[in-house]
Amino acid sequence: MNKEARVQFVINTLKELYPIIPVPLDHKDPYTLLIAVLLSAQCTDVRVNQITPILFAKADNPYDMVKMSVEEIKEIIRPCGLSPMKSKGIHGLSEILIEKHNGEVPQSFEALEALPAVGHKTASVVMSQAFGVPAFPVDTHIHRLMYRWNLSNGKSVAQTEKDAKRLFPRDLWNDLHLQIIWYGREYSPARGWSLEKDIITRTVGKKSIIEEAAKKKV
């Protein structure tokens, strides 16, 4: 199977498994999505979805958020980890949204990435999920699966993103990045992985990975 056929197999399988694609992080608008994505760094989406209702009950917009102290924000978001950095980021970016963007989340990668604690991946998620702009945010699942599927060399997240954008049609990026995340969680996790359950890796995967899995089974 050549690379083009492997890419098409991935697209078709994911579409079949996830015709309707749930968004992992609960939110109601671009601002609450931005905060949720920021909190999700090194934290599970399940945990974030438990914490954001508590935070958003007090402040679900930048104007209310800046009325809280960094310390107050930190106490609420502590279970998400990295709370000192994240609380400063949330407070700081809320101030900037008010000062520079009329309290609205900007609709450009450049403006988003200029906000405190907002990196390229966070900006990509917001651009794709809040504004429908084609983007391919690469998380650990996508990075792992693109390597397992022999579609990227696994050397860096930046390289994986480049490869994904080169191989997959632009109009599918926003769906695919979510579909791959769900697939990674359900069928191709980092731990407790079974090749038998993982139809995509079993069909198009890197030869060395398939062979290694077969050895472990023996």
mmCIF file of C-alpha atoms in Angstrom:
data_model
loop_
_atom_site.group_PDB
_atom_site.id
_atom_site.type_symbol
_atom_site.label_atom_id
_atom_site.label_comp_id
_atom_site.label_asym_id
_atom_site.label_seq_id
_atom_site.Cartn_x
_atom_site.Cartn_y
_atom_site.Cartn_z
ATOM 1 C CA MET A 1 0.000 0.000 0.000
ATOM 2 C CA ASN A 2 1.541 3.325 -1.055
ATOM 3 C CA LYS A 3 1.393 6.453 1.126
ATOM 4 C CA GLU A 4 -1.584 7.923 -0.727
ATOM 5 C CA ALA A 5 -3.583 4.729 -0.178
ATOM 6 C CA ARG A 6 -2.564 4.602 3.489
ATOM 7 C CA VAL A 7 -3.691 8.198 4.018
ATOM 8 C CA GLN A 8 -7.025 7.425 2.361
ATOM 9 C CA PHE A 9 -7.460 4.335 4.550
ATOM 10 C CA VAL A 10 -6.909 6.486 7.658
ATOM 11 C CA ILE A 11 -9.451 9.080 6.460
ATOM 12 C CA ASN A 12 -12.079 6.461 5.578
ATOM 13 C CA THR A 13 -11.660 4.475 8.809
ATOM 14 C CA LEU A 14 -11.863 7.559 11.020
ATOM 15 C CA LYS A 15 -14.932 8.842 9.176
ATOM 16 C CA GLU A 16 -16.625 5.493 9.669
ATOM 17 C CA LEU A 17 -15.764 5.347 13.381
ATOM 18 C CA TYR A 18 -16.526 9.007 14.128
ATOM 19 C CA PRO A 19 -19.187 10.350 11.736
ATOM 20 C CA ILE A 20 -20.218 12.776 14.471
ATOM 21 C CA ILE A 21 -17.202 14.206 16.276
ATOM 22 C CA PRO A 22 -17.573 15.340 19.891
ATOM 23 C CA VAL A 23 -15.382 18.244 21.035
ATOM 24 C CA PRO A 24 -13.375 17.014 24.066
ATOM 25 C CA LEU A 25 -13.412 20.260 26.069
ATOM 26 C CA ASP A 26 -16.715 21.719 27.297
ATOM 27 C CA HIS A 27 -17.137 25.387 26.377
ATOM 28 C CA LYS A 28 -19.778 27.854 25.220
ATOM 29 C CA ASP A 29 -17.777 30.470 23.303
ATOM 30 C CA PRO A 30 -14.226 31.290 22.107
ATOM 31 C CA TYR A 31 -13.161 32.688 25.496
ATOM 32 C CA THR A 32 -14.223 29.657 27.538
ATOM 33 C CA LEU A 33 -12.624 27.394 24.923
ATOM 34 C CA LEU A 34 -9.358 29.352 25.130
ATOM 35 C CA ILE A 35 -9.280 28.999 28.924
ATOM 36 C CA ALA A 36 -10.170 25.293 28.773
ATOM 37 C CA VAL A 37 -7.415 24.573 26.228
ATOM 38 C CA LEU A 38 -4.876 26.500 28.292
ATOM 39 C CA LEU A 39 -5.847 24.419 31.349
ATOM 40 C CA SER A 40 -5.531 21.162 29.398
ATOM 41 C CA ALA A 41 -1.724 21.420 29.135
ATOM 42 C CA GLN A 42 -0.369 18.324 30.945
ATOM 43 C CA CYS A 43 -3.863 17.625 32.276
ATOM 44 C CA THR A 44 -6.642 15.325 31.092
ATOM 45 C CA ASP A 45 -9.699 16.747 29.361
ATOM 46 C CA VAL A 46 -11.879 14.922 31.903
ATOM 47 C CA ARG A 47 -10.210 16.808 34.760
ATOM 48 C CA VAL A 48 -10.456 20.126 32.899
ATOM 49 C CA ASN A 49 -14.186 19.568 32.335
ATOM 50 C CA GLN A 50 -14.590 19.029 36.085
ATOM 51 C CA ILE A 51 -12.788 22.268 36.970
ATOM 52 C CA THR A 52 -14.030 24.737 34.321
ATOM 53 C CA PRO A 53 -17.658 24.817 35.585
ATOM 54 C CA ILE A 54 -16.348 25.952 38.995
ATOM 55 C CA LEU A 55 -14.138 28.625 37.409
ATOM 56 C CA PHE A 56 -16.745 29.780 34.878
ATOM 57 C CA ALA A 57 -19.427 30.072 37.568
ATOM 58 C CA LYS A 58 -17.290 32.896 38.955
ATOM 59 C CA ALA A 59 -15.901 34.242 35.678
ATOM 60 C CA ASP A 60 -16.763 33.128 32.147
ATOM 61 C CA ASN A 61 -15.559 36.309 30.424
ATOM 62 C CA PRO A 62 -12.406 38.441 30.646
ATOM 63 C CA TYR A 63 -14.137 41.314 32.488
ATOM 64 C CA ASP A 64 -15.149 39.079 35.402
ATOM 65 C CA MET A 65 -11.875 37.144 35.276
ATOM 66 C CA VAL A 66 -9.731 40.245 35.912
ATOM 67 C CA LYS A 67 -11.837 41.025 38.989
ATOM 68 C CA MET A 68 -10.453 37.825 40.511
ATOM 69 C CA SER A 69 -6.899 37.724 41.841
ATOM 70 C CA VAL A 70 -4.282 35.408 40.375
ATOM 71 C CA GLU A 71 -4.310 33.618 43.741
ATOM 72 C CA GLU A 72 -8.078 33.024 43.582
ATOM 73 C CA ILE A 73 -7.797 31.606 40.053
ATOM 74 C CA LYS A 74 -4.866 29.448 41.139
ATOM 75 C CA GLU A 75 -6.846 27.886 44.006
ATOM 76 C CA ILE A 76 -9.681 26.858 41.685
ATOM 77 C CA ILE A 77 -7.509 25.444 38.902
ATOM 78 C CA ARG A 78 -4.951 23.736 41.184
ATOM 79 C CA PRO A 79 -6.186 20.190 40.306
ATOM 80 C CA CYS A 80 -5.240 20.829 36.648
ATOM 81 C CA GLY A 81 -1.540 21.173 37.501
ATOM 82 C CA LEU A 82 0.905 23.975 36.619
ATOM 83 C CA SER A 83 -1.500 26.302 38.447
ATOM 84 C CA PRO A 84 1.003 29.134 39.172
ATOM 85 C CA MET A 85 1.802 29.557 35.467
ATOM 86 C CA LYS A 86 -1.743 28.919 34.227
ATOM 87 C CA SER A 87 -3.386 31.327 36.714
ATOM 88 C CA LYS A 88 -0.995 34.143 35.724
ATOM 89 C CA GLY A 89 -1.650 33.349 32.063
ATOM 90 C CA ILE A 90 -5.433 33.374 32.449
ATOM 91 C CA HIS A 91 -5.405 36.678 34.353
ATOM 92 C CA GLY A 92 -2.838 38.239 32.023
ATOM 93 C CA LEU A 93 -4.503 37.235 28.766
ATOM 94 C CA SER A 94 -7.879 38.441 30.104
ATOM 95 C CA GLU A 95 -6.349 41.885 30.729
ATOM 96 C CA ILE A 96 -4.912 41.970 27.202
ATOM 97 C CA LEU A 97 -8.220 40.897 25.627
ATOM 98 C CA ILE A 98 -9.898 43.861 27.347
ATOM 99 C CA GLU A 99 -7.115 46.348 26.563
ATOM 100 C CA LYS A 100 -6.367 45.350 22.967
ATOM 101 C CA HIS A 101 -9.297 43.331 21.636
ATOM 102 C CA ASN A 102 -12.467 44.846 23.164
ATOM 103 C CA GLY A 103 -12.855 41.785 25.371
ATOM 104 C CA GLU A 104 -13.059 39.449 22.377
ATOM 105 C CA VAL A 105 -10.794 36.522 21.506
ATOM 106 C CA PRO A 106 -8.837 37.542 18.373
ATOM 107 C CA GLN A 107 -9.259 35.478 15.218
ATOM 108 C CA SER A 108 -5.641 35.216 14.133
ATOM 109 C CA PHE A 109 -2.773 32.888 15.006
ATOM 110 C CA GLU A 110 -0.421 35.839 15.496
ATOM 111 C CA ALA A 111 -2.665 37.667 17.984
ATOM 112 C CA LEU A 112 -3.505 34.484 19.890
ATOM 113 C CA GLU A 113 0.120 33.366 20.176
ATOM 114 C CA ALA A 114 1.022 36.824 21.529
ATOM 115 C CA LEU A 115 -1.187 36.174 24.590
ATOM 116 C CA PRO A 116 0.421 34.932 27.835
ATOM 117 C CA ALA A 117 0.549 31.121 28.201
ATOM 118 C CA VAL A 118 -0.859 30.620 24.684
ATOM 119 C CA GLY A 119 1.364 28.565 22.397
ATOM 120 C CA HIS A 120 0.905 27.411 18.829
ATOM 121 C CA LYS A 121 -1.115 24.315 19.744
ATOM 122 C CA THR A 122 -3.576 26.269 21.914
ATOM 123 C CA ALA A 123 -3.957 28.894 19.192
ATOM 124 C CA SER A 124 -4.551 26.153 16.617
ATOM 125 C CA VAL A 125 -7.303 24.538 18.700
ATOM 126 C CA VAL A 126 -9.069 27.879 19.165
ATOM 127 C CA MET A 127 -8.754 28.817 15.491
ATOM 128 C CA SER A 128 -10.135 25.458 14.367
ATOM 129 C CA GLN A 129 -12.821 24.775 16.970
ATOM 130 C CA ALA A 130 -14.016 28.308 17.745
ATOM 131 C CA PHE A 131 -13.625 29.963 14.346
ATOM 132 C CA GLY A 132 -13.596 27.082 11.843
ATOM 133 C CA VAL A 133 -10.217 28.064 10.391
ATOM 134 C CA PRO A 134 -8.321 25.014 9.051
ATOM 135 C CA ALA A 135 -5.601 24.052 11.532
ATOM 136 C CA PHE A 136 -3.977 20.834 12.700
ATOM 137 C CA PRO A 137 -3.198 21.056 16.429
ATOM 138 C CA VAL A 138 -0.859 18.184 17.312
ATOM 139 C CA ASP A 139 -1.228 16.675 20.777
ATOM 140 C CA THR A 140 0.489 13.577 22.165
ATOM 141 C CA HIS A 141 -2.084 11.245 20.568
ATOM 142 C CA ILE A 142 -1.643 12.700 17.075
ATOM 143 C CA HIS A 143 2.143 12.771 17.442
ATOM 144 C CA ARG A 144 2.175 9.105 18.513
ATOM 145 C CA LEU A 145 -0.277 7.897 15.861
ATOM 146 C CA MET A 146 1.309 9.722 12.927
ATOM 147 C CA TYR A 147 4.541 7.895 13.830
ATOM 148 C CA ARG A 148 2.827 4.523 14.327
ATOM 149 C CA TRP A 149 1.081 4.931 10.976
ATOM 150 C CA ASN A 150 4.422 5.700 9.289
ATOM 151 C CA LEU A 151 3.167 9.114 8.187
ATOM 152 C CA SER A 152 5.768 11.097 10.158
ATOM 153 C CA ASN A 153 9.204 10.433 11.636
ATOM 154 C CA GLY A 154 8.182 11.270 15.205
ATOM 155 C CA LYS A 155 11.156 13.595 15.715
ATOM 156 C CA SER A 156 9.159 16.675 16.723
ATOM 157 C CA VAL A 157 5.595 17.930 17.103
ATOM 158 C CA ALA A 158 6.379 20.692 14.574
ATOM 159 C CA GLN A 159 7.434 18.096 11.982
ATOM 160 C CA THR A 160 4.345 15.982 12.689
ATOM 161 C CA GLU A 161 2.134 19.028 12.095
ATOM 162 C CA LYS A 162 3.906 19.785 8.794
ATOM 163 C CA ASP A 163 3.479 16.182 7.650
ATOM 164 C CA ALA A 164 -0.190 16.066 8.645
ATOM 165 C CA LYS A 165 -0.915 19.283 6.754
ATOM 166 C CA ARG A 166 0.970 18.024 3.710
ATOM 167 C CA LEU A 167 -0.690 14.600 3.619
ATOM 168 C CA PHE A 168 -4.299 15.331 4.565
ATOM 169 C CA PRO A 169 -6.700 17.566 2.572
ATOM 170 C CA ARG A 170 -7.030 21.027 4.115
ATOM 171 C CA ASP A 171 -10.823 20.841 4.285
ATOM 172 C CA LEU A 172 -10.532 17.758 6.548
ATOM 173 C CA TRP A 173 -7.941 19.098 9.009
ATOM 174 C CA ASN A 174 -10.423 20.278 11.647
ATOM 175 C CA ASP A 175 -12.312 16.985 11.667
ATOM 176 C CA LEU A 176 -9.249 14.770 11.408
ATOM 177 C CA HIS A 177 -7.319 16.239 14.312
ATOM 178 C CA LEU A 178 -10.279 15.484 16.615
ATOM 179 C CA GLN A 179 -10.953 12.065 15.068
ATOM 180 C CA ILE A 180 -7.305 11.046 15.546
ATOM 181 C CA ILE A 181 -7.402 12.160 19.196
ATOM 182 C CA TRP A 182 -10.500 10.034 19.872
ATOM 183 C CA TYR A 183 -9.004 7.093 17.982
ATOM 184 C CA GLY A 184 -5.767 7.363 19.968
ATOM 185 C CA ARG A 185 -7.652 7.280 23.244
ATOM 186 C CA GLU A 186 -9.917 4.388 22.316
ATOM 187 C CA TYR A 187 -7.861 2.151 20.026
ATOM 188 C CA SER A 188 -4.211 3.192 20.080
ATOM 189 C CA PRO A 189 -3.182 4.456 23.529
ATOM 190 C CA ALA A 190 0.410 4.875 24.690
ATOM 191 C CA ARG A 191 -0.082 2.308 27.469
ATOM 192 C CA GLY A 192 -2.015 -0.922 27.389
ATOM 193 C CA TRP A 193 -1.985 -0.847 23.601
ATOM 194 C CA SER A 194 -3.235 -3.866 21.676
ATOM 195 C CA LEU A 195 -2.431 -4.168 17.973
ATOM 196 C CA GLU A 196 -5.468 -6.423 17.538
ATOM 197 C CA LYS A 197 -7.831 -3.598 18.497
ATOM 198 C CA ASP A 198 -5.910 -1.011 16.459
ATOM 199 C CA ILE A 199 -7.121 -1.589 12.888
ATOM 200 C CA ILE A 200 -5.340 1.446 11.419
ATOM 201 C CA THR A 201 -1.884 0.594 12.789
ATOM 202 C CA ARG A 202 -2.462 -3.069 11.953
ATOM 203 C CA THR A 203 -3.232 -2.137 8.327
ATOM 204 C CA VAL A 204 -0.920 0.786 7.531
ATOM 205 C CA GLY A 205 1.502 0.927 10.462
ATOM 206 C CA LYS A 206 5.259 1.139 10.529
ATOM 207 C CA LYS A 207 6.717 -2.322 9.947
ATOM 208 C CA SER A 208 9.061 -2.201 12.959
ATOM 209 C CA ILE A 209 6.176 -1.287 15.291
ATOM 210 C CA ILE A 210 4.002 -4.146 14.009
ATOM 211 C CA GLU A 211 6.884 -6.607 14.337
ATOM 212 C CA GLU A 212 7.653 -5.430 17.876
ATOM 213 C CA ALA A 213 3.991 -5.838 18.869
ATOM 214 C CA ALA A 214 3.968 -9.345 17.397
ATOM 215 C CA LYS A 215 7.075 -10.290 19.427
ATOM 216 C CA LYS A 216 5.489 -9.078 22.664
ATOM 217 C CA LYS A 217 2.434 -11.189 21.949
ATOM 218 C CA VAL A 218 4.637 -14.280 21.610
#
